Short mmCIF file of C-alpha atoms and ligand atoms in Angstrom, two decimals:
data_model
loop_
_atom_site.label_atom_id
_atom_site.label_comp_id
_atom_site.label_asym_id
_atom_site.label_seq_id
_atom_site.Cartn_x
_atom_site.Cartn_y
_atom_site.Cartn_z
CA MET I 187 -103.97 -58.59 -249.63
CA SER I 188 -104.58 -56.54 -246.44
CA VAL I 189 -105.43 -52.70 -247.18
CA HIS I 190 -104.71 -51.74 -243.56
CA ASN I 191 -103.87 -47.97 -243.38
CA GLU I 192 -103.20 -45.65 -240.30
CA ASN I 193 -105.82 -42.74 -241.21
CA PRO I 194 -107.75 -44.52 -244.03
CA ARG I 195 -110.15 -42.08 -245.97
CA ARG I 196 -113.58 -43.19 -244.93
CA VAL I 197 -115.85 -44.43 -247.62
CA THR I 198 -119.10 -42.46 -248.12
CA THR I 199 -121.79 -42.63 -249.77
CA GLN I 200 -120.74 -39.60 -252.44
CA ARG I 201 -117.11 -41.11 -252.47
CA LEU I 202 -119.64 -44.42 -253.86
CA LEU I 203 -121.02 -42.15 -256.79
CA GLU I 204 -117.72 -41.49 -257.92
CA MET I 205 -116.66 -44.33 -258.33
CA LYS I 206 -120.12 -46.13 -260.56
CA LYS I 207 -118.50 -42.96 -262.66
CA ARG I 208 -115.10 -43.81 -262.70
CA GLY I 209 -116.41 -47.14 -263.52
CA GLU I 210 -114.43 -48.74 -260.37
CA LYS I 211 -116.34 -51.41 -258.95
CA ILE I 212 -117.97 -51.33 -255.39
CA SER I 213 -116.95 -54.07 -252.52
CA MET I 214 -120.07 -54.85 -249.89
CA LEU I 215 -120.04 -57.68 -247.67
CA THR I 216 -122.01 -58.51 -244.51
CA ALA I 217 -120.96 -58.71 -240.90
CA TYR I 218 -122.84 -58.63 -237.29
CA ASP I 219 -120.54 -58.95 -234.77
CA TYR I 220 -116.95 -57.13 -233.27
CA THR I 221 -114.51 -59.18 -234.40
CA MET I 222 -115.83 -59.55 -238.47
CA GLY I 223 -116.28 -55.93 -238.78
CA THR I 224 -113.08 -55.41 -237.90
CA ILE I 225 -111.69 -58.02 -240.29
CA VAL I 226 -113.84 -57.08 -243.31
CA ASP I 227 -112.92 -53.58 -242.80
CA ASN I 228 -109.13 -53.69 -242.09
CA ALA I 229 -109.26 -56.32 -245.68
CA GLY I 230 -110.88 -53.66 -247.34
CA VAL I 231 -114.23 -53.98 -248.09
CA ASP I 232 -115.54 -50.36 -249.40
CA VAL I 233 -119.37 -51.19 -247.49
CA ILE I 234 -120.25 -53.45 -244.73
CA LEU I 235 -123.83 -54.58 -244.32
CA VAL I 236 -125.29 -55.12 -240.63
CA GLY I 237 -127.75 -56.92 -243.22
CA ASP I 238 -130.63 -58.94 -241.66
CA SER I 239 -129.83 -62.67 -242.74
CA ALA I 240 -127.80 -62.22 -239.25
CA SER I 241 -131.61 -63.80 -238.19
CA ASN I 242 -130.58 -67.51 -240.58
CA VAL I 243 -126.35 -67.43 -240.63
CA MET I 244 -126.26 -66.21 -236.70
CA CYS I 245 -129.44 -66.60 -235.14
CA GLY I 246 -130.57 -70.09 -237.73
CA ASN I 247 -133.82 -69.54 -238.02
CA THR I 248 -134.69 -70.11 -241.56
CA THR I 249 -136.05 -67.38 -242.78
CA THR I 250 -135.08 -63.29 -242.52
CA LEU I 251 -138.97 -62.71 -240.66
CA PRO I 252 -137.94 -63.46 -236.81
CA ILE I 253 -134.94 -61.06 -236.09
CA THR I 254 -136.18 -58.18 -234.20
CA LEU I 255 -135.60 -54.50 -234.75
CA ASP I 256 -133.88 -54.31 -230.68
CA GLN I 257 -131.20 -57.61 -232.21
CA MET I 258 -130.54 -55.22 -235.34
CA ILE I 259 -129.46 -52.72 -233.02
CA PHE I 260 -127.69 -54.81 -230.90
CA LEU I 261 -125.47 -56.19 -233.92
CA ALA I 262 -124.37 -53.52 -235.74
CA LYS I 263 -123.70 -51.58 -232.52
CA SER I 264 -120.88 -54.25 -232.51
CA VAL I 265 -119.85 -54.23 -235.70
CA VAL I 266 -119.66 -50.25 -236.05
CA ARG I 267 -117.19 -50.22 -233.01
CA GLY I 268 -114.78 -52.35 -235.33
CA VAL I 269 -115.24 -50.41 -238.37
CA LYS I 270 -112.61 -47.35 -239.57
CA ARG I 271 -113.03 -47.47 -243.16
CA ALA I 272 -116.27 -48.68 -244.40
CA LEU I 273 -119.59 -47.55 -245.20
CA VAL I 274 -122.23 -49.26 -242.10
CA VAL I 275 -125.42 -50.04 -243.78
CA VAL I 276 -127.76 -51.12 -241.31
CA ASP I 277 -131.30 -53.71 -242.90
CA MET I 278 -134.03 -52.88 -241.03
CA PRO I 279 -135.39 -55.65 -240.32
CA PHE I 280 -139.57 -56.71 -241.74
CA GLY I 281 -141.90 -55.26 -239.20
CA SER I 282 -139.73 -52.59 -238.59
CA TYR I 283 -141.28 -50.36 -241.58
CA GLN I 284 -143.78 -51.82 -243.28
CA GLY I 285 -146.85 -50.35 -241.63
CA ASN I 286 -146.34 -47.30 -241.95
CA SER I 287 -144.24 -43.64 -242.97
CA LYS I 288 -144.31 -42.19 -239.02
CA GLU I 289 -143.49 -46.52 -237.35
CA ALA I 290 -140.65 -46.30 -239.98
CA ILE I 291 -139.65 -43.02 -239.24
CA MET I 292 -139.33 -44.24 -235.53
CA SER I 293 -136.76 -47.47 -236.11
CA ALA I 294 -135.12 -45.62 -238.39
CA ILE I 295 -134.24 -43.11 -236.47
CA ARG I 296 -133.87 -45.43 -233.58
CA ILE I 297 -130.96 -47.41 -235.11
CA MET I 298 -129.57 -44.83 -235.93
CA LYS I 299 -129.28 -42.96 -233.26
CA GLU I 300 -128.70 -46.47 -231.00
CA THR I 301 -125.69 -48.39 -233.37
CA HIS I 302 -124.38 -44.50 -235.03
CA GLY I 303 -124.25 -46.09 -238.37
CA ASP I 304 -124.35 -44.78 -241.22
CA CYS I 305 -127.11 -45.63 -243.55
CA LEU I 306 -130.29 -48.12 -244.31
CA LYS I 307 -131.47 -50.46 -246.16
CA LEU I 308 -135.05 -51.38 -247.03
CA GLU I 309 -136.55 -54.25 -249.08
CA GLY I 310 -139.14 -53.02 -251.75
CA GLY I 311 -140.00 -50.53 -254.47
CA GLU I 312 -143.48 -48.64 -254.64
CA GLU I 313 -144.79 -49.95 -251.91
CA ILE I 314 -142.50 -48.73 -249.24
CA LEU I 315 -142.12 -44.74 -251.37
CA GLU I 316 -143.72 -42.77 -248.81
CA SER I 317 -141.60 -44.71 -246.07
CA VAL I 318 -138.58 -44.47 -248.00
CA LYS I 319 -139.15 -41.03 -248.10
CA ARG I 320 -139.59 -39.77 -244.62
CA ILE I 321 -136.88 -41.50 -243.82
CA LEU I 322 -134.50 -39.21 -247.00
CA SER I 323 -135.74 -36.62 -245.37
CA ALA I 324 -134.94 -36.92 -242.19
CA GLY I 325 -131.42 -36.74 -243.38
CA ILE I 326 -130.30 -40.80 -243.24
CA PRO I 327 -129.22 -42.77 -246.35
CA VAL I 328 -131.03 -45.31 -247.75
CA MET I 329 -130.13 -47.94 -250.12
CA GLY I 330 -132.64 -50.25 -251.52
CA HIS I 331 -133.22 -53.57 -252.21
CA LEU I 332 -135.43 -54.84 -255.18
CA GLY I 333 -135.53 -58.51 -256.87
CA LEU I 334 -135.80 -61.33 -254.36
CA MET I 335 -135.88 -59.65 -251.09
CA PRO I 336 -136.22 -62.63 -248.63
CA GLN I 337 -139.04 -60.40 -246.07
CA SER I 338 -141.58 -61.44 -248.60
CA ILE I 339 -140.66 -65.12 -249.44
CA ASN I 340 -143.90 -66.02 -248.00
CA LYS I 341 -145.42 -64.50 -250.85
CA TYR I 342 -142.93 -65.51 -253.63
CA GLY I 343 -143.11 -69.46 -251.55
CA SER I 344 -139.29 -70.11 -253.40
CA TYR I 345 -136.03 -68.42 -253.45
CA THR I 346 -135.82 -68.76 -257.11
CA VAL I 347 -134.66 -66.28 -259.74
CA ARG I 348 -136.97 -63.19 -260.04
CA ALA I 349 -138.17 -61.04 -262.96
CA GLN I 350 -138.12 -63.68 -265.13
CA GLU I 351 -141.49 -62.83 -266.94
CA GLU I 352 -141.65 -59.04 -268.40
CA VAL I 353 -144.82 -57.77 -265.94
CA GLU I 354 -142.37 -58.26 -263.06
CA ALA I 355 -139.29 -57.14 -265.08
CA GLU I 356 -141.33 -53.52 -266.38
CA LYS I 357 -142.54 -53.01 -262.32
CA LEU I 358 -138.79 -54.24 -261.58
CA ILE I 359 -137.36 -51.36 -263.88
CA ARG I 360 -140.00 -48.72 -262.36
CA ASP I 361 -139.33 -49.15 -258.78
CA ALA I 362 -135.54 -48.92 -259.49
CA HIS I 363 -136.62 -45.30 -261.31
CA LEU I 364 -138.39 -44.56 -258.26
CA LEU I 365 -136.02 -45.32 -255.90
CA GLU I 366 -134.02 -43.41 -256.86
CA ASP I 367 -135.77 -40.45 -257.65
CA ALA I 368 -137.23 -40.65 -253.97
CA GLY I 369 -133.15 -39.84 -253.55
CA CYS I 370 -131.65 -43.37 -252.47
CA PHE I 371 -128.10 -43.33 -252.75
CA ALA I 372 -127.53 -47.17 -254.39
CA ILE I 373 -130.11 -50.19 -254.67
CA VAL I 374 -129.18 -53.64 -253.85
CA LEU I 375 -130.58 -55.92 -256.82
CA GLU I 376 -131.02 -59.84 -255.69
CA LYS I 377 -131.01 -63.04 -258.38
CA VAL I 378 -132.34 -60.95 -261.10
CA PRO I 379 -131.53 -61.74 -264.80
CA ALA I 380 -128.00 -60.74 -265.47
CA LYS I 381 -128.80 -58.54 -268.83
CA LEU I 382 -132.31 -56.66 -266.45
CA ALA I 383 -129.51 -55.44 -264.40
CA THR I 384 -127.01 -54.97 -266.84
CA GLN I 385 -130.22 -52.52 -268.16
CA ILE I 386 -130.93 -51.02 -264.70
CA ALA I 387 -127.69 -50.34 -263.84
CA SER I 388 -126.50 -48.45 -267.35
CA GLU I 389 -130.28 -46.19 -266.75
CA LEU I 390 -129.52 -45.06 -262.99
CA THR I 391 -126.89 -43.01 -262.62
CA ILE I 392 -126.75 -44.30 -258.24
CA PRO I 393 -124.41 -47.49 -258.31
CA VAL I 394 -125.88 -51.04 -258.18
CA ILE I 395 -124.92 -53.47 -256.15
CA GLY I 396 -125.70 -56.85 -257.18
CA ILE I 397 -125.87 -60.29 -255.47
CA GLY I 398 -126.79 -62.85 -258.21
CA ALA I 399 -127.20 -60.71 -260.95
CA GLY I 400 -124.26 -61.20 -263.14
CA GLY I 401 -120.90 -58.91 -263.55
CA GLY I 402 -122.57 -55.67 -265.86
CA VAL I 403 -123.76 -54.03 -262.35
CA ASP I 404 -121.56 -51.67 -259.91
CA GLY I 405 -120.62 -53.54 -257.98
CA GLN I 406 -120.97 -56.78 -255.25
CA VAL I 407 -122.02 -58.22 -252.10
CA LEU I 408 -121.95 -61.15 -250.82
CA VAL I 409 -123.04 -63.00 -246.63
CA LEU I 410 -119.34 -63.26 -245.38
CA HIS I 411 -120.42 -66.27 -244.22
CA ASP I 412 -120.88 -68.17 -247.36
CA MET I 413 -118.09 -66.33 -249.09
CA ILE I 414 -115.66 -67.91 -246.28
CA GLY I 415 -117.28 -71.60 -246.30
CA LEU I 416 -118.39 -70.48 -242.12
CA ASN I 417 -122.15 -71.69 -243.84
CA GLN I 418 -122.00 -74.75 -246.09
CA ASP I 419 -125.85 -75.09 -245.99
CA PHE I 420 -126.49 -72.91 -248.85
CA SER I 421 -124.65 -72.53 -252.48
CA PRO I 422 -126.75 -71.47 -254.62
CA ARG I 423 -124.39 -70.74 -258.66
CA PHE I 424 -123.57 -66.82 -257.82
CA LEU I 425 -122.14 -68.17 -254.68
CA ARG I 426 -118.37 -67.98 -255.14
CA ARG I 427 -116.65 -69.70 -252.01
CA TYR I 428 -113.26 -67.93 -250.53
CA ALA I 429 -112.43 -69.92 -248.00
CA ASP I 430 -113.38 -73.20 -246.23
CA VAL I 431 -113.03 -71.87 -242.57
CA GLN I 432 -115.33 -74.30 -241.04
CA SER I 433 -112.72 -77.19 -241.99
CA ILE I 434 -110.21 -75.38 -240.06
CA MET I 435 -112.31 -74.70 -237.54
CA ASN I 436 -113.16 -78.15 -237.06
CA ASP I 437 -109.62 -79.38 -237.06
CA ALA I 438 -108.74 -76.74 -234.91
CA ILE I 439 -111.56 -77.23 -232.53
CA GLY I 440 -110.75 -81.03 -232.79
CA ASN I 441 -107.04 -80.91 -231.95
CA TYR I 442 -107.60 -78.57 -228.71
CA VAL I 443 -110.39 -81.42 -227.94
CA GLU I 444 -107.92 -84.23 -228.34
CA ASP I 445 -104.71 -82.45 -226.33
CA VAL I 446 -107.85 -81.33 -223.36
CA LYS I 447 -108.02 -85.29 -223.20
CA SER I 448 -105.09 -86.57 -222.80
CA GLY I 449 -103.10 -83.63 -220.90
CA ASP I 450 -101.52 -82.22 -223.93
CA PHE I 451 -103.08 -79.04 -223.04
CA PRO I 452 -102.00 -76.85 -221.20
CA ASN I 453 -98.20 -77.34 -221.31
CA GLU I 454 -95.54 -75.94 -218.71
CA LYS I 455 -94.52 -73.25 -220.50
CA GLU I 456 -98.71 -72.29 -220.40
CA GLN I 457 -99.61 -71.50 -217.35
CA TYR I 458 -98.86 -69.82 -214.08
O1 KIV M 292 -129.29 -59.33 -245.35
C1 KIV M 292 -128.30 -59.37 -245.88
O2 KIV M 292 -127.60 -60.06 -245.68
C2 KIV M 292 -128.80 -59.01 -247.46
C3 KIV M 292 -127.81 -59.39 -248.67
C4 KIV M 292 -127.97 -61.14 -249.45
C5 KIV M 292 -128.14 -57.83 -249.63
O3 KIV M 292 -129.68 -58.23 -247.77
#
């Protein structure tokens, strides 16, 4: 169902908080360009994430690490132009905020000034708290990201479920509270046990958006290219595939090639 509206009420960080209070689940999806941003927004998604997963699905890298601040800004600008209703969150890429809080605020201000996105997402808890606070103090809303943090893949060595052991689970709970206390408006929890995610969502007053974190949280996020089957290289247990867009495109492009080769395209009506 498309939720197209002439004068849609914009989703704000405050509205997400109200949604959590009344138990309304929050839908979030990635988009990396103008056309996809427009489609995802028109379909009624609450939050659009210009994720650094663009490094994988748009650029063909094996991790999110190589994507640069300039590249993220280019993508986010294009998405923002297509969005009328959803809240647009832009990922701060690896290397743009880990150095120190001054580097973080400079990168954050560049993203906000150049893209006109609504807010930013950073991976990490206690280790990046000073940077989170500095960005928040500039009036920029921040979404946290805990659990599996793909920018730290070289530390973990694999994309397996995080916080299965007590020590890591306790740190995760502590970090979630630290981010809430600092003033983050929401937190993404990636690939953690559902029971732990449910506990964190019930302890926090801000929304917890899960990816591979079960149904007991306040909302869900998926990578668009994975959930519409445009990218078929990634099939984790948590992914529900809603369409097979890759097959649709394969058929359409195959038919086009055939028609060009046979001379069927263009016909008389398709010329001047
Ligand atoms: O970059 C991204 O797409 C993300 C989601 C997986 C939450 O951070």
